[in-house]
Amino acid sequence: MATVLKGAEVSEALNTKIMEESEALKAMGVNPTLAILRVGERGDDISYEKGVTKRAEKVGVAIKNVLLPADVAQEVLIKAIEDLNADKSVHGVLMFRPLPDHLDEDVVRNMLEPSKDIDGITDASMSGVFAGIHTGFAPCTPSACMEILEHFGVDAKGKHAVVVGRSLVVGKPAAMMLLDRNATVTIAHSRTADLPSVVREADIVIACVGRAKMVEASYLKPGQIVIDVGINVLEDGSLSGDVDFEAASSIVEAITPVPGGVGAVTTSVNLKHVVEAARNQNS
Ligand code: NAP
């Protein structure tokens, strides 16, 4: 049976480090603070906000909530971002996306000061990920995938990693981060021919597609490490990843569960980036 790479174990280890760093910052008179900027009342945003707030309390990161109505004018949202950029007591900003349709997300997200961009949403942060320059922050979800690999001692160097999915939020940055760790990387997507054979070639599989249980037995082989980023709600309301966990468990070497895998680590990565930002802004 495959080893189950539990996110809770990784996030506990991260939380301990974040707590230590937040104590050290407080001793210097710096109270690490995350501003959560939410536009509207989307259920998934609210539930993520609750999760981050609870975790932040645990690790000693303060939260500042900025809530704007779903029909907010773009100038008002930009002014809110500019105020957070100028506020020295705020070290990181998490802005939920997608924004309502009337807002130009590309314009809005790039208003954020890159040093406070703890979720890697600005072009400046993303260019750092692609250029291999570690000045800004990478998006939290692919960072969580790397934290999981590192925590469980999986060295990507020389391994063949196949990333299924090429979104700018997960797939592409995950591929760049694996390349940065000296993996040989293939990026697969909806037009990839014979996807099962491509994935079967992998030592490390990162599935970030958004299709429940798409990566089934025929895609897999013994020895693989599988990181399942997908979060899909099934008809009965339960959650499933992009990988058929039951089938994979009897084939691969190790796999992250859904829920309880990547998602559980992402929140801690958010907060890790906040204390790093607070340190950078005060050194
Ligand atoms: P996305 O923007 O919809 O991108 C999905 C990617 O999957 C696209 O590149 C698409 O290819 C590819 N794809 C779609 N159908 C495919 C198929 N049949 N075969 C191969 N590739 C296919 O989604 P995303 O934002 O990257 O999110 C992916 C998944 O991760 C979702 O389930 C999401 O809920 C989850 N997620 C989890 C977390 C977390 O913290 N755990 C965070 C963010 C997202 P094309 O480019 O060719 O269309």
CSV table of N, CA and C in Angstrom, one decimal, residues 56 61 94 99 219 235:
chain,number,residue,atom,x,y,z
A,56,ALA,N,-4.0,31.5,11.8
A,56,ALA,CA,-3.1,32.6,12.1
A,56,ALA,C,-3.1,32.9,13.6
A,61,VAL,N,0.1,35.2,14.1
A,61,VAL,CA,0.0,36.2,13.0
A,61,VAL,C,-1.3,36.9,13.2
A,94,LEU,N,-3.7,39.1,1.2
A,94,LEU,CA,-4.3,38.0,0.5
A,94,LEU,C,-5.6,38.5,-0.1
A,99,LEU,N,-12.2,37.8,-9.0
A,99,LEU,CA,-12.9,39.0,-8.6
A,99,LEU,C,-14.2,39.0,-9.4
A,219,TYR,N,-2.8,5.3,-15.6
A,219,TYR,CA,-1.8,6.4,-15.7
A,219,TYR,C,-0.6,6.1,-14.8
A,235,GLU,N,-21.1,14.4,-6.4
A,235,GLU,CA,-22.6,14.5,-6.3
A,235,GLU,C,-23.1,14.4,-4.9
